[in-house]
CSV table of N, CA and C in Angstrom, one decimal:
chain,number,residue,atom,x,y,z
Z,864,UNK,N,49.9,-4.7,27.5
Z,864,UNK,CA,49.1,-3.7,28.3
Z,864,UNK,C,47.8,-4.3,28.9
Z,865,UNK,N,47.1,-5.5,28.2
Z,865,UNK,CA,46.2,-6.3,28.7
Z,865,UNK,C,46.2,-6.7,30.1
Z,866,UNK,N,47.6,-7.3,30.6
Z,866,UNK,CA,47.6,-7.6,31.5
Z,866,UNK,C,47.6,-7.0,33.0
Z,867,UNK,N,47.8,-5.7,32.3
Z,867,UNK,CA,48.4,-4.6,33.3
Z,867,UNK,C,46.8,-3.5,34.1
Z,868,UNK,N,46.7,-3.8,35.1
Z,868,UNK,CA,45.8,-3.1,35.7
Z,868,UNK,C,46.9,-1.3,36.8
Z,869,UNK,N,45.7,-0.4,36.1
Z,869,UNK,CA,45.9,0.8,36.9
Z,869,UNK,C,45.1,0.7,38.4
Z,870,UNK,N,44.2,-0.1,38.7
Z,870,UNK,CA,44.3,-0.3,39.9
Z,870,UNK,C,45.2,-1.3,41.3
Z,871,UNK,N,46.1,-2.0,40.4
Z,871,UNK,CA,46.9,-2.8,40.7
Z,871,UNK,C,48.0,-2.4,40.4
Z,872,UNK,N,48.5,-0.9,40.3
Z,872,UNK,CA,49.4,-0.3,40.1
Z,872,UNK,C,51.4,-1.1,40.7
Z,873,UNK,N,51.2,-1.3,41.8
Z,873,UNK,CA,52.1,-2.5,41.8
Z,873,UNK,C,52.3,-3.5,41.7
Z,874,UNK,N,51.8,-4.2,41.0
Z,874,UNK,CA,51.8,-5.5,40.0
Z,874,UNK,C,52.2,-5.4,38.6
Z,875,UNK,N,53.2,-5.2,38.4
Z,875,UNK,CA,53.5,-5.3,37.0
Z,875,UNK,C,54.0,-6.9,36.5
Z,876,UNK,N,53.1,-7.3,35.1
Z,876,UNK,CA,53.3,-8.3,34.8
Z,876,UNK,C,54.6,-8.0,34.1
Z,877,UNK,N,54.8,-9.4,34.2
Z,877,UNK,CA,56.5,-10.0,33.2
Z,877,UNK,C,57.7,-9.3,34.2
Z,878,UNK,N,57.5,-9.2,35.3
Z,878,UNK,CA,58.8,-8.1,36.1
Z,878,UNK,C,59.8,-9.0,36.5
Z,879,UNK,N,59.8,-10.4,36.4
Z,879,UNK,CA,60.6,-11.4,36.2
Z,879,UNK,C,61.6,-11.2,34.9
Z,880,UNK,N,60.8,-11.1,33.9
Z,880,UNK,CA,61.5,-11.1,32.6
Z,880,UNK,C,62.5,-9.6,32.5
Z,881,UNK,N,61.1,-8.8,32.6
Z,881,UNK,CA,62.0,-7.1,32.5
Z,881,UNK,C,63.5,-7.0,33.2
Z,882,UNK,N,63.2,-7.6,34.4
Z,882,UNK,CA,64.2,-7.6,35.2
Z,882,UNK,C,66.0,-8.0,34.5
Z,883,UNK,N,65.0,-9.3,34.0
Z,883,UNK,CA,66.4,-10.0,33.8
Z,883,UNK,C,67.3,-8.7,32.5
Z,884,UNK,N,66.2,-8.1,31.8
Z,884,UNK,CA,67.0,-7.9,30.4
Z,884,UNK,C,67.3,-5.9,30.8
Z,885,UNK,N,67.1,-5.8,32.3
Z,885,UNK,CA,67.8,-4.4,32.6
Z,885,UNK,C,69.3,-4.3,32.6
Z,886,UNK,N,69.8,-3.7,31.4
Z,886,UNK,CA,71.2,-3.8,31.8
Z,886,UNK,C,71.9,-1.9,31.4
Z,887,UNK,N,72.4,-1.7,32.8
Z,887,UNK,CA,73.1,-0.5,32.9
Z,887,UNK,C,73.6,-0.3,31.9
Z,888,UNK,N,74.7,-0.9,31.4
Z,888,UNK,CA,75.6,-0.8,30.7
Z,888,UNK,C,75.3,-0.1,29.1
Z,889,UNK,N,74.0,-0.7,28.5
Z,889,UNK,CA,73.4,-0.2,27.4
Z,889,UNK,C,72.2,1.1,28.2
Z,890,UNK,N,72.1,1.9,29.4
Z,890,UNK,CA,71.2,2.6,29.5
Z,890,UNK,C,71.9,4.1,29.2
Z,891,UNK,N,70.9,5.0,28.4
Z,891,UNK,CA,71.4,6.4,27.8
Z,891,UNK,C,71.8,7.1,29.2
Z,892,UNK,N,71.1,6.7,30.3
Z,892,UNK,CA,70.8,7.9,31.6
Z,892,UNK,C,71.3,7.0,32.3
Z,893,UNK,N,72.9,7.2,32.8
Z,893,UNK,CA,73.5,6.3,34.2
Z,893,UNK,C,73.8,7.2,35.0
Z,894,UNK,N,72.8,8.1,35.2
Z,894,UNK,CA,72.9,8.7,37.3
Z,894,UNK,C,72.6,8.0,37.8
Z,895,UNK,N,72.3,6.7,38.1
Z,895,UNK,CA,72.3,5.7,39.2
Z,895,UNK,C,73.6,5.6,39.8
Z,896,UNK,N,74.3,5.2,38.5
Z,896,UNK,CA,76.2,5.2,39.0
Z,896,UNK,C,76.4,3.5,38.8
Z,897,UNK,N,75.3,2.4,39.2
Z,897,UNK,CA,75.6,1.3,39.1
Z,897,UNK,C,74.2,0.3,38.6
Z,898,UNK,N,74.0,-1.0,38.6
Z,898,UNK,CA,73.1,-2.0,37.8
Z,898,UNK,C,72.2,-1.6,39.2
Z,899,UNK,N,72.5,-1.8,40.2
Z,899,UNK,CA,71.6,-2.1,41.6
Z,899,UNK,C,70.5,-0.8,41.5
Z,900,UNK,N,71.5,0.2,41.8
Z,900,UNK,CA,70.5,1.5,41.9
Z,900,UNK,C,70.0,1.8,40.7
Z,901,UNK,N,70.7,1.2,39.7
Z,901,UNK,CA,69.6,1.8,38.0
Z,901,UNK,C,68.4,0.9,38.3
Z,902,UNK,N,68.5,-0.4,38.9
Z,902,UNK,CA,67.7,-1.6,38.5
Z,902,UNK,C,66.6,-1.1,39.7
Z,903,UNK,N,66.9,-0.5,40.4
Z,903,UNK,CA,65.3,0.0,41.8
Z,903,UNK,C,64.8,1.2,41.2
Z,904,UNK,N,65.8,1.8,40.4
Z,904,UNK,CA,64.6,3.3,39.8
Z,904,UNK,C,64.0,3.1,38.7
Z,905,UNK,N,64.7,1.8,37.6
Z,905,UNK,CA,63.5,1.5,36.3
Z,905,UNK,C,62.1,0.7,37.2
Z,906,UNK,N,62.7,-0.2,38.3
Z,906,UNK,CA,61.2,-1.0,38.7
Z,906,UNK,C,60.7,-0.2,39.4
Z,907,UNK,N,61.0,0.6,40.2
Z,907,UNK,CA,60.5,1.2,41.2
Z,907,UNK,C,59.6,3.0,40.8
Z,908,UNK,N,60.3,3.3,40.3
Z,908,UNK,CA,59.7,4.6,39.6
Z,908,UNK,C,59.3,4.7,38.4
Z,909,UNK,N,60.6,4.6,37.5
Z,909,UNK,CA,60.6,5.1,35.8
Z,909,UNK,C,59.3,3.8,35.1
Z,910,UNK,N,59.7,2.7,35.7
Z,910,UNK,CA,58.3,1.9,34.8
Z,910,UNK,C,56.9,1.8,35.5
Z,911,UNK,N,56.4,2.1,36.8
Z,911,UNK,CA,55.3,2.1,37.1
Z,911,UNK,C,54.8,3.1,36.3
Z,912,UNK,N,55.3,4.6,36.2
Z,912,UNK,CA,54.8,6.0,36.1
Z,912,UNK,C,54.5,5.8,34.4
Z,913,UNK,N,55.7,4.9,33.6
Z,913,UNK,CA,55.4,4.8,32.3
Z,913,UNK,C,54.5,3.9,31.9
Z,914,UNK,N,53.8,2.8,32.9
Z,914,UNK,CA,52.7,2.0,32.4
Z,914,UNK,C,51.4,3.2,32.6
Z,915,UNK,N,51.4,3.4,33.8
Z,915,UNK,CA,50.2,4.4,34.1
Z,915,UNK,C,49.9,5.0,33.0
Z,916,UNK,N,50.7,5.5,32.2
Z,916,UNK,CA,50.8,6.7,31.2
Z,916,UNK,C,50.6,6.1,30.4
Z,917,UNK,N,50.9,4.8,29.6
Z,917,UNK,CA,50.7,4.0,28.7
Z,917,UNK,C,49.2,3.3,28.6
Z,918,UNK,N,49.1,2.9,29.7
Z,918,UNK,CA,47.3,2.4,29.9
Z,918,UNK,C,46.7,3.8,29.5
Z,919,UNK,N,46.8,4.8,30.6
Z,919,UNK,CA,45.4,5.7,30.2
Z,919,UNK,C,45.3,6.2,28.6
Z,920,UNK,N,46.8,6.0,27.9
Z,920,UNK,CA,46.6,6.9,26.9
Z,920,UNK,C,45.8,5.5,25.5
Z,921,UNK,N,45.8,4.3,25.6
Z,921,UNK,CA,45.7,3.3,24.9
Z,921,UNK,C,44.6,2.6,25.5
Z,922,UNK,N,43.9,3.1,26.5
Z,922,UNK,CA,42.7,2.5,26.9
Z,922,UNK,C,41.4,3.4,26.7
């Protein structure tokens, strides 16, 4: 969480790594339907919204 700034809201550190270890196949919620579209709504939505939330509540 150190690394992670709420004013740099799109910058998420390690998104090289996260990336690699997103796999559909093990996710509870597959309305995406496939890896592509799961893999743009964890980086794109579900984990920006969940850092935000994580920072304010731990800082």
């Amino acid at each position: 969480m150190d690394q992670y700034s709420i004013v740099k809201e799109d910058t998420i550190p390690y998104i090289d790594e996260i990336q690699l270890n997103i796999d559909y196949e093990k996710a509870e919620n597959k309305e995406a339907g496939s890896q592509l579209p799961h893999m743009m709504k964890v980086v794109n939505k579900v984990l920006p919204n969940w850092l935000v939330e994580m920072k304010k509540q731990y800082d």
